[in-house]
Amino acid sequence: MGSSTSSMAAKFAFFPPKPPSYDVFVEEATGKMRLTDVQPRDDVDVLRLPTRRRNNVVAVYVRNPSASLTLLYSHGNAADIGQMYHIFTELSLHLGINIMGYDYSGYGRSSGKPSEQDTYADIEAAYKCLKEKYGVKEEDLILYGQSVGSGPTLELAIHLPNLRAVVLHSPILSGLRVIYAVKRTFWFDIYKNIDKVPHLNCPVLVIHGTEDDVVDLSHGKQLWELCKEKYEPLWLKGGNHCNLEIYPEYLRHLRKFISAVEKFPPPQVVPEQQPTKSSEFASKSTDHNGETSRAITDKWEKSRPSISLSEKGRYHSMDSNEKSRTSTNTDRRDKSRSLDGLGKARNSTDQTEKARNSFDRFSDMVRSVGLCNAHCLKQTAHEA
């Protein structure tokens, strides 16, 4: 049963770039590992991490000297860390955090073949490295999962009771639910995020594009509904599965979220009775939208005055303070605006232009990378 499940997972869930976008070499002058085709940096470490399933995965660790938090990034399908490298370094700079990104088994120059269980072992190896090599504490860690990466992210998250926060970027309810709108969880399904996200006791940010034709927006919205500690979600109007990073709201909202979690300690863990069947979570999903969720939303609302949620705390991507800072232009002019969270007030034309240029460089870089085959999940599913 386990073998057939793994085989099915590999057929429709994994689409590693072929050939890999990078190679790994040892720099003679320093003896340090480096990636090809990128400028070597003193603040970036390249690592090979052994996993419990006897693979070796390649990872990069980006330091920020002013960081108090570290983000562990699980990338999406049809990408590897060679393509993600510049995004990692830019996010570290703009968000003021350390970042570790890693390739799944069978991706990039990581050994082995991709499978659901291997991705779980891969993220465990990355987390172990953060703890043992870099001294990262659980309460100073944010897990970030993009698309397929939401699977290993949530699997690790449910085992870390003192985790600081989670970001889900275009996440999936489960592998099967990307293809079919099933109402229950089947044994052969993979990445059963719908059953795991209710266990999280830390704040969760969900980001999803309204025009995502690979993983429907309903996946992100339902996962957000199931969260205990909801942070104001970001539904990017017009965003698809692979271009959310080019929207100014993306970095602005992500920075606001990280600033919020920096100011407050991790939530206290409240023991809860574990269900006997994973499918019970799907049938009881509406239970998490009652008083507990509203109380948590209220707590974040009070602690972050800039966050404006509706009465039920649903589906508002921009707060009133953001709106008050805008001019008479419409909402869509945000695409040409500079980032709102790069650290300095914009009181002159020169400062505004510098910020705009910074965002433009980030946007152009994201566009040039080609992070995902927009039909990678659906095409391979049809082949199955």
mmCIF file of C-alpha atoms in Angstrom:
data_model
loop_
_atom_site.group_PDB
_atom_site.id
_atom_site.type_symbol
_atom_site.label_atom_id
_atom_site.label_comp_id
_atom_site.label_asym_id
_atom_site.label_seq_id
_atom_site.Cartn_x
_atom_site.Cartn_y
_atom_site.Cartn_z
ATOM 1 C CA MET A 1 0.000 0.000 0.000
ATOM 2 C CA GLY A 2 2.773 2.416 0.924
ATOM 3 C CA SER A 3 4.624 1.632 -2.304
ATOM 4 C CA SER A 4 1.593 2.234 -4.501
ATOM 5 C CA THR A 5 0.836 5.486 -2.694
ATOM 6 C CA SER A 6 4.387 6.690 -3.267
ATOM 7 C CA SER A 7 4.191 5.702 -6.926
ATOM 8 C CA MET A 8 0.967 7.620 -7.409
ATOM 9 C CA ALA A 9 2.459 10.643 -5.673
ATOM 10 C CA ALA A 10 5.459 10.647 -7.988
ATOM 11 C CA LYS A 11 3.233 10.457 -11.073
ATOM 12 C CA PHE A 12 1.163 13.560 -10.425
ATOM 13 C CA ALA A 13 2.803 15.585 -7.704
ATOM 14 C CA PHE A 14 6.449 15.977 -8.699
ATOM 15 C CA PHE A 15 7.894 17.729 -11.697
ATOM 16 C CA PRO A 16 11.584 18.529 -11.047
ATOM 17 C CA PRO A 17 13.308 20.737 -13.628
ATOM 18 C CA LYS A 18 15.298 18.700 -16.144
ATOM 19 C CA PRO A 19 18.137 19.393 -16.359
ATOM 20 C CA PRO A 20 18.713 21.049 -12.978
ATOM 21 C CA SER A 21 19.310 24.790 -13.153
ATOM 22 C CA TYR A 22 22.575 24.591 -11.213
ATOM 23 C CA ASP A 23 25.535 22.470 -10.231
ATOM 24 C CA VAL A 24 27.526 22.357 -6.980
ATOM 25 C CA PHE A 25 31.277 22.816 -6.699
ATOM 26 C CA VAL A 26 33.873 23.481 -4.007
ATOM 27 C CA GLU A 27 35.613 26.833 -4.241
ATOM 28 C CA GLU A 28 39.370 26.277 -4.106
ATOM 29 C CA ALA A 29 40.250 29.533 -2.340
ATOM 30 C CA THR A 30 37.822 29.061 0.546
ATOM 31 C CA GLY A 31 36.961 25.349 0.511
ATOM 32 C CA LYS A 32 33.289 26.338 0.614
ATOM 33 C CA MET A 33 30.543 24.771 -1.472
ATOM 34 C CA ARG A 34 29.044 27.062 -4.105
ATOM 35 C CA LEU A 35 26.304 26.985 -6.731
ATOM 36 C CA THR A 36 27.181 27.579 -10.359
ATOM 37 C CA ASP A 37 25.756 30.517 -12.296
ATOM 38 C CA VAL A 38 25.278 32.720 -9.218
ATOM 39 C CA GLN A 39 27.586 35.274 -7.680
ATOM 40 C CA PRO A 40 29.279 33.825 -4.573
ATOM 41 C CA ARG A 41 28.309 35.651 -1.390
ATOM 42 C CA ASP A 42 29.840 35.553 2.060
ATOM 43 C CA ASP A 43 26.392 35.615 3.651
ATOM 44 C CA VAL A 44 25.189 32.482 1.820
ATOM 45 C CA ASP A 45 26.125 28.918 2.771
ATOM 46 C CA VAL A 46 25.602 25.985 0.401
ATOM 47 C CA LEU A 47 25.110 22.653 2.161
ATOM 48 C CA ARG A 48 24.498 18.971 1.559
ATOM 49 C CA LEU A 49 22.205 17.506 4.195
ATOM 50 C CA PRO A 50 21.803 13.761 4.850
ATOM 51 C CA THR A 51 18.221 12.600 5.357
ATOM 52 C CA ARG A 52 16.865 9.670 7.360
ATOM 53 C CA ARG A 53 15.920 8.049 4.037
ATOM 54 C CA ARG A 54 19.584 7.997 2.978
ATOM 55 C CA ASN A 55 19.439 10.801 0.461
ATOM 56 C CA ASN A 56 21.539 13.946 0.411
ATOM 57 C CA VAL A 57 19.673 17.163 -0.309
ATOM 58 C CA VAL A 58 21.193 20.482 -1.324
ATOM 59 C CA ALA A 59 20.259 23.536 0.721
ATOM 60 C CA VAL A 60 21.197 27.207 0.925
ATOM 61 C CA TYR A 61 21.226 29.336 4.060
ATOM 62 C CA VAL A 62 21.062 33.133 3.705
ATOM 63 C CA ARG A 63 22.093 35.185 6.736
ATOM 64 C CA ASN A 64 20.774 38.612 7.648
ATOM 65 C CA PRO A 65 22.817 40.248 10.443
ATOM 66 C CA SER A 66 19.785 42.085 11.832
ATOM 67 C CA ALA A 67 17.473 39.044 11.815
ATOM 68 C CA SER A 68 15.726 37.710 14.893
ATOM 69 C CA LEU A 69 13.664 35.146 12.963
ATOM 70 C CA THR A 70 14.528 32.418 10.466
ATOM 71 C CA LEU A 71 12.294 31.229 7.622
ATOM 72 C CA LEU A 72 12.455 27.672 6.265
ATOM 73 C CA TYR A 73 11.186 27.812 2.675
ATOM 74 C CA SER A 74 9.730 24.760 0.872
ATOM 75 C CA HIS A 75 9.478 25.713 -2.801
ATOM 76 C CA GLY A 76 6.815 24.785 -5.310
ATOM 77 C CA ASN A 77 6.724 22.211 -8.064
ATOM 78 C CA ALA A 78 8.899 22.492 -11.183
ATOM 79 C CA ALA A 79 11.467 24.668 -9.368
ATOM 80 C CA ASP A 80 14.828 24.122 -7.731
ATOM 81 C CA ILE A 81 17.037 26.255 -5.491
ATOM 82 C CA GLY A 82 19.129 27.428 -8.440
ATOM 83 C CA GLN A 83 16.011 29.198 -9.712
ATOM 84 C CA MET A 84 14.999 30.275 -6.218
ATOM 85 C CA TYR A 85 18.436 31.519 -5.124
ATOM 86 C CA HIS A 86 17.931 35.197 -5.949
ATOM 87 C CA ILE A 87 14.434 35.178 -4.509
ATOM 88 C CA PHE A 88 15.825 33.830 -1.239
ATOM 89 C CA THR A 89 18.476 36.546 -1.064
ATOM 90 C CA GLU A 90 15.997 39.303 -1.923
ATOM 91 C CA LEU A 91 13.433 38.102 0.608
ATOM 92 C CA SER A 92 16.111 37.925 3.290
ATOM 93 C CA LEU A 93 17.073 41.515 2.538
ATOM 94 C CA HIS A 94 13.584 42.992 2.278
ATOM 95 C CA LEU A 95 12.072 41.058 5.193
ATOM 96 C CA GLY A 96 15.057 41.262 7.545
ATOM 97 C CA ILE A 97 15.205 37.506 8.214
ATOM 98 C CA ASN A 98 17.484 34.515 7.738
ATOM 99 C CA ILE A 99 16.264 32.052 5.109
ATOM 100 C CA MET A 100 16.988 28.414 4.426
ATOM 101 C CA GLY A 101 15.761 26.877 1.190
ATOM 102 C CA TYR A 102 16.330 23.286 0.143
ATOM 103 C CA ASP A 103 15.715 20.975 -2.783
ATOM 104 C CA TYR A 104 13.580 17.890 -2.359
ATOM 105 C CA SER A 105 15.073 14.474 -3.073
ATOM 106 C CA GLY A 106 15.351 14.137 -6.851
ATOM 107 C CA TYR A 107 15.243 17.917 -7.375
ATOM 108 C CA GLY A 108 18.240 19.955 -8.467
ATOM 109 C CA ARG A 109 21.402 18.182 -7.317
ATOM 110 C CA SER A 110 19.738 16.356 -4.442
ATOM 111 C CA SER A 111 20.063 12.590 -4.650
ATOM 112 C CA GLY A 112 17.213 10.080 -4.773
ATOM 113 C CA LYS A 113 13.765 10.292 -6.293
ATOM 114 C CA PRO A 114 10.904 12.525 -5.136
ATOM 115 C CA SER A 115 8.125 11.059 -3.026
ATOM 116 C CA GLU A 116 5.801 12.321 -0.329
ATOM 117 C CA GLN A 117 7.714 10.547 2.435
ATOM 118 C CA ASP A 118 11.053 11.740 1.095
ATOM 119 C CA THR A 119 9.921 15.372 1.191
ATOM 120 C CA TYR A 120 9.045 14.872 4.866
ATOM 121 C CA ALA A 121 12.535 13.507 5.508
ATOM 122 C CA ASP A 122 14.026 16.371 3.483
ATOM 123 C CA ILE A 123 12.406 19.136 5.514
ATOM 124 C CA GLU A 124 13.325 17.326 8.741
ATOM 125 C CA ALA A 125 16.968 17.353 7.640
ATOM 126 C CA ALA A 126 16.767 21.074 6.914
ATOM 127 C CA TYR A 127 15.208 21.765 10.301
ATOM 128 C CA LYS A 128 17.831 19.644 12.049
ATOM 129 C CA CYS A 129 20.557 21.653 10.329
ATOM 130 C CA LEU A 130 19.002 24.933 11.441
ATOM 131 C CA LYS A 131 18.915 23.729 15.041
ATOM 132 C CA GLU A 132 22.330 22.101 15.222
ATOM 133 C CA LYS A 133 24.477 24.212 12.899
ATOM 134 C CA TYR A 134 22.861 27.639 13.215
ATOM 135 C CA GLY A 135 21.311 27.423 16.667
ATOM 136 C CA VAL A 136 17.808 28.313 15.510
ATOM 137 C CA LYS A 137 15.185 27.804 18.197
ATOM 138 C CA GLU A 138 11.760 26.429 17.402
ATOM 139 C CA GLU A 139 10.095 29.589 18.698
ATOM 140 C CA ASP A 140 12.184 31.711 16.293
ATOM 141 C CA LEU A 141 11.249 29.695 13.216
ATOM 142 C CA ILE A 142 8.694 30.462 10.502
ATOM 143 C CA LEU A 143 7.794 27.707 8.028
ATOM 144 C CA TYR A 144 6.908 28.778 4.484
ATOM 145 C CA GLY A 145 5.305 26.350 2.020
ATOM 146 C CA GLN A 146 4.568 27.169 -1.600
ATOM 147 C CA SER A 147 2.129 24.987 -3.561
ATOM 148 C CA VAL A 148 3.385 21.390 -3.205
ATOM 149 C CA GLY A 149 5.743 22.735 -0.525
ATOM 150 C CA SER A 150 2.727 23.277 1.725
ATOM 151 C CA GLY A 151 2.741 19.486 2.232
ATOM 152 C CA PRO A 152 6.117 19.060 3.955
ATOM 153 C CA THR A 153 5.627 22.428 5.658
ATOM 154 C CA LEU A 154 2.457 21.352 7.433
ATOM 155 C CA GLU A 155 3.814 17.892 8.202
ATOM 156 C CA LEU A 156 6.727 19.453 10.100
ATOM 157 C CA ALA A 157 4.582 22.199 11.607
ATOM 158 C CA ILE A 158 2.236 19.816 13.416
ATOM 159 C CA HIS A 159 5.256 18.336 15.222
ATOM 160 C CA LEU A 160 6.592 21.703 16.436
ATOM 161 C CA PRO A 161 4.308 22.953 19.245
ATOM 162 C CA ASN A 162 6.349 26.118 19.825
ATOM 163 C CA LEU A 163 6.636 27.116 16.171
ATOM 164 C CA ARG A 164 6.475 30.878 15.661
ATOM 165 C CA ALA A 165 4.339 31.027 12.504
ATOM 166 C CA VAL A 166 3.428 29.443 9.164
ATOM 167 C CA VAL A 167 2.997 30.967 5.698
ATOM 168 C CA LEU A 168 1.040 29.022 3.073
ATOM 169 C CA HIS A 169 1.564 30.305 -0.469
ATOM 170 C CA SER A 170 -0.918 28.942 -3.039
ATOM 171 C CA PRO A 171 -1.368 25.848 -0.833
ATOM 172 C CA ILE A 172 -3.220 22.638 -1.640
ATOM 173 C CA LEU A 173 -5.920 20.981 0.465
ATOM 174 C CA SER A 174 -4.459 17.640 -0.624
ATOM 175 C CA GLY A 175 -2.970 16.148 -3.758
ATOM 176 C CA LEU A 176 -6.179 14.486 -4.918
ATOM 177 C CA ARG A 177 -8.265 17.593 -4.273
ATOM 178 C CA VAL A 178 -6.184 19.517 -6.821
ATOM 179 C CA ILE A 179 -7.720 17.262 -9.470
ATOM 180 C CA TYR A 180 -11.101 16.280 -8.027
ATOM 181 C CA ALA A 181 -13.438 18.058 -5.618
ATOM 182 C CA VAL A 182 -13.704 15.084 -3.263
ATOM 183 C CA LYS A 183 -15.488 15.517 0.069
ATOM 184 C CA ARG A 184 -13.488 13.024 2.101
ATOM 185 C CA THR A 185 -9.879 11.952 2.518
ATOM 186 C CA PHE A 186 -8.867 8.679 0.844
ATOM 187 C CA TRP A 187 -6.028 6.450 1.947
ATOM 188 C CA PHE A 188 -4.157 6.918 -1.340
ATOM 189 C CA ASP A 189 -4.278 10.721 -1.191
ATOM 190 C CA ILE A 190 -1.063 12.620 -0.484
ATOM 191 C CA TYR A 191 -0.271 15.802 1.429
ATOM 192 C CA LYS A 192 -3.480 15.732 3.441
ATOM 193 C CA ASN A 193 -3.143 19.350 4.513
ATOM 194 C CA ILE A 194 -6.851 19.653 5.168
ATOM 195 C CA ASP A 195 -6.458 17.220 8.068
ATOM 196 C CA LYS A 196 -3.287 18.805 9.469
ATOM 197 C CA VAL A 197 -3.859 22.545 9.469
ATOM 198 C CA PRO A 198 -6.449 22.439 12.323
ATOM 199 C CA HIS A 199 -3.666 21.160 14.616
ATOM 200 C CA LEU A 200 -1.542 24.304 14.300
ATOM 201 C CA ASN A 201 -1.368 26.545 17.359
ATOM 202 C CA CYS A 202 0.641 29.340 15.758
ATOM 203 C CA PRO A 203 -0.538 32.216 13.539
ATOM 204 C CA VAL A 204 -0.983 31.276 9.888
ATOM 205 C CA LEU A 205 -0.865 33.565 6.871
ATOM 206 C CA VAL A 206 -2.437 32.270 3.645
ATOM 207 C CA ILE A 207 -1.599 33.888 0.299
ATOM 208 C CA HIS A 208 -3.414 32.872 -2.889
ATOM 209 C CA GLY A 209 -4.173 34.338 -6.312
ATOM 210 C CA THR A 210 -7.786 34.782 -7.361
ATOM 211 C CA GLU A 211 -7.033 33.575 -10.914
ATOM 212 C CA ASP A 212 -5.018 30.489 -9.959
ATOM 213 C CA ASP A 213 -5.880 27.866 -12.604
ATOM 214 C CA VAL A 214 -3.646 25.164 -11.113
ATOM 215 C CA VAL A 215 -4.672 25.183 -7.435
ATOM 216 C CA ASP A 216 -8.044 26.862 -7.106
ATOM 217 C CA LEU A 217 -8.469 29.753 -4.685
ATOM 218 C CA SER A 218 -10.917 27.606 -2.724
ATOM 219 C CA HIS A 219 -7.965 25.556 -1.431
ATOM 220 C CA GLY A 220 -6.398 28.572 0.232
ATOM 221 C CA LYS A 221 -9.693 29.856 1.578
ATOM 222 C CA GLN A 222 -10.707 26.527 3.115
ATOM 223 C CA LEU A 223 -7.316 26.035 4.743
ATOM 224 C CA TRP A 224 -7.558 29.542 6.200
ATOM 225 C CA GLU A 225 -11.031 28.750 7.544
ATOM 226 C CA LEU A 226 -9.633 25.672 9.292
ATOM 227 C CA CYS A 227 -6.837 27.556 11.042
ATOM 228 C CA LYS A 228 -7.116 28.174 14.781
ATOM 229 C CA GLU A 229 -5.013 31.339 14.715
ATOM 230 C CA LYS A 230 -5.979 33.225 11.593
ATOM 231 C CA TYR A 231 -3.937 36.135 10.329
ATOM 232 C CA GLU A 232 -5.471 38.423 7.740
ATOM 233 C CA PRO A 233 -5.153 36.466 4.453
ATOM 234 C CA LEU A 234 -3.980 37.930 1.165
ATOM 235 C CA TRP A 235 -6.137 37.105 -1.834
ATOM 236 C CA LEU A 236 -4.265 38.713 -4.719
ATOM 237 C CA LYS A 237 -6.712 39.886 -7.357
ATOM 238 C CA GLY A 238 -5.646 38.638 -10.769
ATOM 239 C CA GLY A 239 -2.781 36.582 -9.365
ATOM 240 C CA ASN A 240 -2.147 33.146 -10.826
ATOM 241 C CA HIS A 241 -0.213 30.173 -9.496
ATOM 242 C CA CYS A 242 3.276 31.388 -10.309
ATOM 243 C CA ASN A 243 3.388 35.175 -10.224
ATOM 244 C CA LEU A 244 2.291 36.320 -6.766
ATOM 245 C CA GLU A 245 5.762 37.644 -5.906
ATOM 246 C CA ILE A 246 5.525 40.385 -8.544
ATOM 247 C CA TYR A 247 2.616 42.103 -6.770
ATOM 248 C CA PRO A 248 3.612 44.941 -4.411
ATOM 249 C CA GLU A 249 1.043 43.693 -1.900
ATOM 250 C CA TYR A 250 2.914 40.389 -1.601
ATOM 251 C CA LEU A 251 6.065 41.742 0.029
ATOM 252 C CA ARG A 252 4.173 44.437 1.907
ATOM 253 C CA HIS A 253 1.745 41.982 3.492
ATOM 254 C CA LEU A 254 4.447 39.413 4.221
ATOM 255 C CA ARG A 255 6.586 42.047 5.917
ATOM 256 C CA LYS A 256 3.626 43.191 8.000
ATOM 257 C CA PHE A 257 2.977 39.613 9.095
ATOM 258 C CA ILE A 258 6.580 39.030 10.109
ATOM 259 C CA SER A 259 6.645 42.345 11.999
ATOM 260 C CA ALA A 260 3.536 41.240 13.881
ATOM 261 C CA VAL A 261 4.882 37.851 14.943
ATOM 262 C CA GLU A 262 8.204 39.420 15.951
ATOM 263 C CA LYS A 263 6.441 41.560 18.541
ATOM 264 C CA PHE A 264 4.628 38.767 20.329
ATOM 265 C CA PRO A 265 5.766 35.473 21.862
ATOM 266 C CA PRO A 266 4.669 32.144 20.396
ATOM 267 C CA PRO A 267 1.096 31.165 21.316
ATOM 268 C CA GLN A 268 0.678 28.876 24.299
ATOM 269 C CA VAL A 269 0.019 25.285 23.372
ATOM 270 C CA VAL A 270 -3.400 24.095 24.452
ATOM 271 C CA PRO A 271 -3.649 20.276 24.681
ATOM 272 C CA GLU A 272 -6.374 18.867 22.533
ATOM 273 C CA GLN A 273 -7.830 15.424 22.029
ATOM 274 C CA GLN A 274 -6.565 13.833 18.863
ATOM 275 C CA PRO A 275 -9.263 12.472 16.514
ATOM 276 C CA THR A 276 -9.291 8.786 15.782
ATOM 277 C CA LYS A 277 -9.754 9.278 12.073
ATOM 278 C CA SER A 278 -8.141 11.889 9.847
ATOM 279 C CA SER A 279 -11.381 12.334 7.894
ATOM 280 C CA GLU A 280 -13.069 13.741 11.001
ATOM 281 C CA PHE A 281 -11.256 17.011 10.437
ATOM 282 C CA ALA A 282 -12.839 17.487 7.038
ATOM 283 C CA SER A 283 -16.332 16.852 8.375
ATOM 284 C CA LYS A 284 -15.822 19.242 11.292
ATOM 285 C CA SER A 285 -14.124 22.050 9.385
ATOM 286 C CA THR A 286 -16.788 24.596 10.250
ATOM 287 C CA ASP A 287 -16.092 24.159 13.976
ATOM 288 C CA HIS A 288 -12.988 26.317 13.652
ATOM 289 C CA ASN A 289 -14.975 29.381 12.542
ATOM 290 C CA GLY A 290 -16.719 29.903 15.864
ATOM 291 C CA GLU A 291 -15.800 31.697 19.057
ATOM 292 C CA THR A 292 -12.235 30.367 19.232
ATOM 293 C CA SER A 293 -11.316 31.700 15.795
ATOM 294 C CA ARG A 294 -13.012 35.033 16.416
ATOM 295 C CA ALA A 295 -11.234 35.412 19.738
ATOM 296 C CA ILE A 296 -7.873 34.772 18.087
ATOM 297 C CA THR A 297 -8.665 37.197 15.291
ATOM 298 C CA ASP A 298 -9.610 39.792 17.890
ATOM 299 C CA LYS A 299 -6.279 39.251 19.661
ATOM 300 C CA TRP A 300 -4.318 39.881 16.484
ATOM 301 C CA GLU A 301 -6.588 42.793 15.588
ATOM 302 C CA LYS A 302 -5.880 44.496 18.906
ATOM 303 C CA SER A 303 -2.162 43.783 18.789
ATOM 304 C CA ARG A 304 -1.889 45.071 15.235
ATOM 305 C CA PRO A 305 -3.986 48.241 14.887
ATOM 306 C CA SER A 306 -3.080 48.467 11.201
ATOM 307 C CA ILE A 307 -4.978 45.224 10.479
ATOM 308 C CA SER A 308 -8.610 45.724 9.582
ATOM 309 C CA LEU A 309 -10.737 42.590 9.398
ATOM 310 C CA SER A 310 -14.452 42.404 8.687
ATOM 311 C CA GLU A 311 -16.930 41.349 11.385
ATOM 312 C CA LYS A 312 -16.321 37.696 10.593
ATOM 313 C CA GLY A 313 -12.620 38.178 9.880
ATOM 314 C CA ARG A 314 -12.820 36.999 6.272
ATOM 315 C CA TYR A 315 -11.022 37.705 3.024
ATOM 316 C CA HIS A 316 -9.676 41.259 3.386
ATOM 317 C CA SER A 317 -6.246 41.671 1.890
ATOM 318 C CA MET A 318 -5.542 45.323 2.687
ATOM 319 C CA ASP A 319 -6.107 47.268 5.917
ATOM 320 C CA SER A 320 -7.530 50.737 6.438
ATOM 321 C CA ASN A 321 -4.157 52.287 7.174
ATOM 322 C CA GLU A 322 -2.833 51.053 3.852
ATOM 323 C CA LYS A 323 -5.848 52.576 2.104
ATOM 324 C CA SER A 324 -5.395 55.894 3.882
ATOM 325 C CA ARG A 325 -1.837 56.136 2.583
ATOM 326 C CA THR A 326 -2.982 55.831 -1.032
ATOM 327 C CA SER A 327 -3.814 58.701 -3.379
ATOM 328 C CA THR A 328 -6.867 59.068 -5.626
ATOM 329 C CA ASN A 329 -5.720 56.245 -7.893
ATOM 330 C CA THR A 330 -7.580 52.944 -8.004
ATOM 331 C CA ASP A 331 -6.471 49.722 -6.296
ATOM 332 C CA ARG A 332 -4.768 48.477 -9.427
ATOM 333 C CA ARG A 333 -2.214 51.282 -9.364
ATOM 334 C CA ASP A 334 -0.501 49.273 -6.601
ATOM 335 C CA LYS A 335 1.355 47.365 -9.287
ATOM 336 C CA SER A 336 3.288 50.522 -10.145
ATOM 337 C CA ARG A 337 3.808 51.638 -6.559
ATOM 338 C CA SER A 338 6.923 51.045 -4.539
ATOM 339 C CA LEU A 339 7.021 48.620 -1.609
ATOM 340 C CA ASP A 340 5.546 49.961 1.595
ATOM 341 C CA GLY A 341 7.800 48.047 3.952
ATOM 342 C CA LEU A 342 11.388 48.633 2.980
ATOM 343 C CA GLY A 343 12.211 50.439 6.197
ATOM 344 C CA LYS A 344 12.332 54.203 5.542
ATOM 345 C CA ALA A 345 9.593 56.802 5.265
ATOM 346 C CA ARG A 346 9.080 58.158 1.765
ATOM 347 C CA ASN A 347 9.142 61.921 2.181
ATOM 348 C CA SER A 348 10.877 62.823 -1.078
ATOM 349 C CA THR A 349 10.724 61.924 -4.759
ATOM 350 C CA ASP A 350 14.219 60.398 -4.610
ATOM 351 C CA GLN A 351 13.275 58.031 -1.783
ATOM 352 C CA THR A 352 10.134 56.918 -3.615
ATOM 353 C CA GLU A 353 12.072 56.285 -6.799
ATOM 354 C CA LYS A 354 14.683 54.203 -4.999
ATOM 355 C CA ALA A 355 12.002 51.996 -3.417
ATOM 356 C CA ARG A 356 10.200 51.627 -6.733
ATOM 357 C CA ASN A 357 13.411 50.598 -8.456
ATOM 358 C CA SER A 358 14.078 48.049 -5.694
ATOM 359 C CA PHE A 359 10.678 46.444 -6.211
ATOM 360 C CA ASP A 360 11.035 46.547 -9.988
ATOM 361 C CA ARG A 361 14.313 44.614 -9.734
ATOM 362 C CA PHE A 362 12.637 42.005 -7.553
ATOM 363 C CA SER A 363 9.649 41.727 -9.923
ATOM 364 C CA ASP A 364 11.814 41.446 -13.024
ATOM 365 C CA MET A 365 13.926 38.779 -11.358
ATOM 366 C CA VAL A 366 10.842 36.724 -10.449
ATOM 367 C CA ARG A 367 9.496 36.975 -13.998
ATOM 368 C CA SER A 368 12.819 35.925 -15.519
ATOM 369 C CA VAL A 369 13.199 32.852 -13.325
ATOM 370 C CA GLY A 370 10.133 30.961 -14.561
ATOM 371 C CA LEU A 371 9.425 29.318 -11.213
ATOM 372 C CA CYS A 372 6.727 26.916 -12.215
ATOM 373 C CA ASN A 373 5.196 25.179 -15.186
ATOM 374 C CA ALA A 374 1.701 26.576 -14.800
ATOM 375 C CA HIS A 375 0.116 23.279 -15.754
ATOM 376 C CA CYS A 376 2.571 20.918 -14.065
ATOM 377 C CA LEU A 377 0.086 19.441 -11.610
ATOM 378 C CA LYS A 378 -2.801 19.092 -14.012
ATOM 379 C CA GLN A 379 -0.807 17.717 -16.932
ATOM 380 C CA THR A 380 0.881 14.993 -14.967
ATOM 381 C CA ALA A 381 -2.375 14.105 -13.255
ATOM 382 C CA HIS A 382 -4.040 13.520 -16.598
ATOM 383 C CA GLU A 383 -1.163 11.303 -17.595
ATOM 384 C CA ALA A 384 -1.756 9.218 -14.478
#
